[in-house]
Amino acid sequence: GFSMSIYNVTSQSIYLRWPKFSGASSYRVTATAVNTVGHSLLAHFSDVTLKGTLTSLIPNTIYAIQAEAIDKNGIILAETQIMQSTAPDIPVIDKAYSKLSNSITVEWRAVPGATSYLLTAQDGDSFIETVVTNSPGTLTGLKPATLYRVTIRSINSGGKSQPSLFRRAKTVLAAPILSVSSPSCDSIAVSWKAVYMAAGFSVSLMRSDGLGRMLKENTTNTSLIFTNLDPGTLYTIKAYAWNVNGIPGDDFTYNQRTSPNAPADVQVAFNSGALRAIVSWMPTEGALTYSVTASSGLLKLKCNTSSASCMVPSLQCSSEYYVSVTAYNDAGSSNPTDAVSLKTIPCAPVNISVEGDEPGHLLVSWSSVNFGHYYVVFVKSDDGLEVHCNTSHTQCHFQSDCGFTYFISVFAYNKAGQSPLGDVLNYSTAPCCPSDFRAVLVASDTVEVTWAPVRGAEMYETRARGGSGVVRCNDTATACTLSALPCNTRYNITVYSFSEARGSNTSCASKYVATAPCSPEIKSISKEALSAISVHWQSNNEEATYIVTARGEAGLWHCTSSGNSCTLIHLPCGSAFSVSAIARSPAGQSLPSYSVPLETAPCCPNDLLLTQVTQSVTNISWSVGMGAQTYVTTLESPKGQAKCHTLQNYCLLGCITCGTNYTVSLKAISETGLTSSCTYQGYSSSACCPSGVKLYRLGNNGIRVYWRASDETINYNTDLHGSKGNFTCTPSSGLSHCDITEIPCGDVYTVVVSPVTDKGPNLAFCPKKIYSVTCSGSSVGMVIYRGKSNAE
């Protein structure tokens, strides 16, 4: 826990400190030069001394320093060691001098081992330091004309040497701070404030481009004026002060340009269309910018530029301006040039008025304009045609036509050009009349009036006079529809044209048109025949022809009459119609009458089919009859009647007698109860099936089928179906049995006996019986009845 530290180093001394060590009564410090043989230093310090100084050391030398803590018995309790170099030797100043008012330069001989040097300049209690690496070194930031004490120290990694012997050095005078201006284009004025400790001043002036000679003035004053200089030229001014010993101080350099000459050859070009002037001139030496002033009374317009021309905008018409140009640079301005006169174009004429002094003529007048030498009036019609009038007076006459809009503009002229466009007046003459229009009856109570557009018309009014009053229609279009007019009425129709500017032209021609006949009213509809219907109405126009129309899904049917009734023929059955009537005359066609519904009787079905299901039941079906909702079918014979009433297109009729002829009829009934009776070809029921069908053994391998015939004139057919084969036989007419000579035994057979019909050999509804045929050896054995078929 014992340590030692260095808190200062000089060229021949090292300053040490250490902490108090417990039990130590003294401390011993030994310094031994590392690279120098036999040179060491020993120092003792009491226990109350915790720092010490090693002196008489060699400059710029590394020492090994050991410190020991010793108790009262001379025993070393602890020790520590560090390495430390002494500072370089003290430098010696050779020279100290000032060339600038804020600095002093110092020169010295180099010191071995020094890596840098610390320069110090002291003025009373204030001082300035700076570190440099070698000679010479400069102290800056000093005050002008001030005496300083200057010292130097050498520095290495170990520390700094003691200061050298001082040298006195005084800074030179400060430079005068110039204020420069060019009061005229050939002079420059220079002034400055007094400089501390200055005895006099020297000021020189020369062109910056090196041309010409240099002017130099020495003075004890603080201002000078150089004259007879070149205008617009850049000059370099240099000034310094000297003291009583004639030593010059800092110099101050300033560049100043003389103000320019006034520009020459000023030209003014006037742009009449944009009311602006382009001013140009010859460039003058040294001018950076130019200012153009255009004055007219109290009004002044300016334009600034760096080129040799400038545009002066926003000039006023009917005015005279005086234009001058002034050149500028950083020194000031030239005198303005002599003013050039500029007269602008005249203003646009005002108080323009237009009068239609007589039909077909217009009079245009206006107020006179300052600087206006003559006037031109342009009158352009809306079809593009333009005429003009050139006059020195303030009015002009023009021809005009109806329905035209004229656009009138007036311009004034002088040598500068044409005035701006002023107010453009438009004047509209009264619109023309629609001379050729058409009035067409497009519906029984509607007249459509059309016409070609006429010039100048912004709106049209159509008037129809007739009946009990006047009907009006206003529109901007060239068509008008007069609706809800009373039927069978004659009207006088006129079309008038309007314009907002000039009102209406009332001298327009008329036309007559009559509305269509009034609608008829159907009074009754009666049935004349199966497909003929008579329609009756009330006639209200002797010149009209009436057309009756029956309209339905089946199509259209018409009849025509000039009276009050007509007949519709060949109307289809089973159809619904809407019957209406219209009246037609040379004036047009009426609206249709109110419709009256009409329904024809339903149609008979085209196809009817009867199928016998059993001996006593027959299925009857038919195609759909147009207009029919329900059907009644009837089979009638001397033996009885079968009837069915149904919504369907089929029906099962029972209690049918086999082998009987029937009369077939059908009634088709509509939803409203209209009925059509339909008859069809007669129907014969099938022959009756035989009874008592039995099987008997016949010989070794034969079977006989026996039955009781319902009618001896009927032929029968026998069918046996078994797993070992199927057998059929048909006996001769009149027989009631049939033999099958070869039949396999040991099988179960289904036996059906049915009469032979013209539709085929079998009837499906005859009963089927089951017999078992056993074997006796290889021959047929017993024949056993097993009952009816399951299907039965």
GROMACS .gro file of N, CA, C and O in nm, residues 439-449 464 471 480-489 491 493 513-517 587-591:
model
  140
  439ALA      N    1  -9.755   2.137  -8.899
  439ALA     CA    2  -9.839   2.100  -8.785
  439ALA      C    3  -9.901   1.965  -8.818
  439ALA      O    4  -9.980   1.952  -8.911
  440VAL      N    5  -9.862   1.861  -8.743
  440VAL     CA    6  -9.903   1.724  -8.772
  440VAL      C    7  -9.972   1.668  -8.650
  440VAL      O    8  -9.923   1.680  -8.537
  441LEU      N    9 -10.087   1.602  -8.674
  441LEU     CA   10 -10.158   1.533  -8.567
  441LEU      C   11 -10.089   1.400  -8.542
  441LEU      O   12 -10.092   1.311  -8.627
  442VAL      N   13 -10.023   1.385  -8.427
  442VAL     CA   14  -9.949   1.263  -8.396
  442VAL      C   15 -10.028   1.171  -8.305
  442VAL      O   16  -9.992   1.055  -8.286
  443ALA      N   17 -10.137   1.218  -8.247
  443ALA     CA   18 -10.227   1.137  -8.168
  443ALA      C   19 -10.364   1.203  -8.177
  443ALA      O   20 -10.379   1.312  -8.234
  444SER      N   21 -10.465   1.135  -8.124
  444SER     CA   22 -10.601   1.186  -8.142
  444SER      C   23 -10.618   1.325  -8.083
  444SER      O   24 -10.694   1.405  -8.135
  445ASP      N   25 -10.544   1.356  -7.973
  445ASP     CA   26 -10.559   1.486  -7.908
  445ASP      C   27 -10.427   1.561  -7.904
  445ASP      O   28 -10.411   1.653  -7.824
  446THR      N   29 -10.330   1.523  -7.987
  446THR     CA   30 -10.196   1.582  -7.982
  446THR      C   31 -10.153   1.626  -8.120
  446THR      O   32 -10.158   1.547  -8.216
  447VAL      N   33 -10.108   1.753  -8.128
  447VAL     CA   34 -10.056   1.808  -8.254
  447VAL      C   35  -9.909   1.840  -8.231
  447VAL      O   36  -9.874   1.909  -8.134
  448GLU      N   37  -9.823   1.788  -8.317
  448GLU     CA   38  -9.680   1.818  -8.311
  448GLU      C   39  -9.648   1.922  -8.416
  448GLU      O   40  -9.672   1.902  -8.534
  449VAL      N   41  -9.592   2.033  -8.370
  449VAL     CA   42  -9.558   2.145  -8.459
  449VAL      C   43  -9.406   2.152  -8.466
  449VAL      O   44  -9.338   2.159  -8.363
  464ALA      N   45 -10.231   2.793  -8.041
  464ALA     CA   46 -10.337   2.724  -8.114
  464ALA      C   47 -10.471   2.781  -8.068
  464ALA      O   48 -10.508   2.770  -7.951
  471VAL      N   49 -10.440   2.768  -7.674
  471VAL     CA   50 -10.340   2.681  -7.611
  471VAL      C   51 -10.203   2.734  -7.649
  471VAL      O   52 -10.177   2.761  -7.767
  480CYS      N   53  -9.279   2.177  -8.095
  480CYS     CA   54  -9.369   2.195  -7.983
  480CYS      C   55  -9.483   2.095  -7.996
  480CYS      O   56  -9.531   2.069  -8.108
  481THR      N   57  -9.524   2.037  -7.888
  481THR     CA   58  -9.633   1.939  -7.888
  481THR      C   59  -9.749   1.997  -7.809
  481THR      O   60  -9.735   2.028  -7.690
  482LEU      N   61  -9.865   2.012  -7.879
  482LEU     CA   62  -9.988   2.060  -7.816
  482LEU      C   63 -10.071   1.938  -7.783
  482LEU      O   64 -10.119   1.868  -7.874
  483SER      N   65 -10.087   1.908  -7.658
  483SER     CA   66 -10.157   1.786  -7.618
  483SER      C   67 -10.285   1.820  -7.542
  483SER      O   68 -10.310   1.937  -7.507
  484ALA      N   69 -10.364   1.714  -7.518
  484ALA     CA   70 -10.492   1.727  -7.447
  484ALA      C   71 -10.587   1.824  -7.517
  484ALA      O   72 -10.664   1.896  -7.453
  485LEU      N   73 -10.581   1.826  -7.651
  485LEU     CA   74 -10.673   1.910  -7.727
  485LEU      C   75 -10.807   1.839  -7.739
  485LEU      O   76 -10.813   1.715  -7.749
  486PRO      N   77 -10.916   1.910  -7.740
  486PRO     CA   78 -11.046   1.846  -7.760
  486PRO      C   79 -11.050   1.774  -7.895
  486PRO      O   80 -10.997   1.824  -7.995
  487CYS      N   81 -11.115   1.656  -7.897
  487CYS     CA   82 -11.122   1.580  -8.022
  487CYS      C   83 -11.220   1.645  -8.119
  487CYS      O   84 -11.307   1.725  -8.079
  488ASN      N   85 -11.196   1.617  -8.246
  488ASN     CA   86 -11.288   1.660  -8.352
  488ASN      C   87 -11.306   1.811  -8.351
  488ASN      O   88 -11.418   1.862  -8.360
  489THR      N   89 -11.186   1.885  -8.336
  489THR     CA   90 -11.190   2.032  -8.328
  489THR      C   91 -11.089   2.090  -8.425
  489THR      O   92 -10.979   2.038  -8.441
  491TYR      N   93 -10.823   2.394  -8.533
  491TYR     CA   94 -10.741   2.494  -8.466
  491TYR      C   95 -10.663   2.577  -8.568
  491TYR      O   96 -10.622   2.527  -8.674
  493ILE      N   97 -10.311   2.763  -8.593
  493ILE     CA   98 -10.183   2.751  -8.524
  493ILE      C   99 -10.083   2.851  -8.582
  493ILE      O  100 -10.066   2.860  -8.704
  513VAL      N  101 -10.529   2.314  -8.854
  513VAL     CA  102 -10.520   2.170  -8.836
  513VAL      C  103 -10.638   2.127  -8.749
  513VAL      O  104 -10.683   2.202  -8.662
  514ALA      N  105 -10.692   2.007  -8.781
  514ALA     CA  106 -10.805   1.953  -8.704
  514ALA      C  107 -10.759   1.834  -8.624
  514ALA      O  108 -10.674   1.755  -8.668
  515THR      N  109 -10.817   1.818  -8.504
  515THR     CA  110 -10.784   1.702  -8.421
  515THR      C  111 -10.860   1.579  -8.469
  515THR      O  112 -10.955   1.588  -8.548
  516ALA      N  113 -10.822   1.465  -8.420
  516ALA     CA  114 -10.880   1.337  -8.462
  516ALA      C  115 -11.022   1.322  -8.408
  516ALA      O  116 -11.063   1.395  -8.317
  517PRO      N  117 -11.097   1.227  -8.466
  517PRO     CA  118 -11.232   1.204  -8.414
  517PRO      C  119 -11.227   1.161  -8.268
  517PRO      O  120 -11.125   1.115  -8.217
  587ALA      N  121 -10.869   1.366  -9.065
  587ALA     CA  122 -10.791   1.443  -8.966
  587ALA      C  123 -10.696   1.355  -8.888
  587ALA      O  124 -10.593   1.401  -8.838
  588GLY      N  125 -10.729   1.226  -8.875
  588GLY     CA  126 -10.642   1.137  -8.799
  588GLY      C  127 -10.720   1.026  -8.735
  588GLY      O  128 -10.836   0.998  -8.772
  589GLN      N  129 -10.658   0.963  -8.639
  589GLN     CA  130 -10.716   0.846  -8.575
  589GLN      C  131 -10.741   0.877  -8.429
  589GLN      O  132 -10.660   0.939  -8.361
  590SER      N  133 -10.860   0.832  -8.381
  590SER     CA  134 -10.897   0.856  -8.241
  590SER      C  135 -10.820   0.763  -8.149
  590SER      O  136 -10.755   0.668  -8.192
  591LEU      N  137 -10.832   0.793  -8.021
  591LEU     CA  138 -10.783   0.698  -7.922
  591LEU      C  139 -10.876   0.577  -7.919
  591LEU      O  140 -10.995   0.588  -7.954
   0.00000   0.00000   0.00000
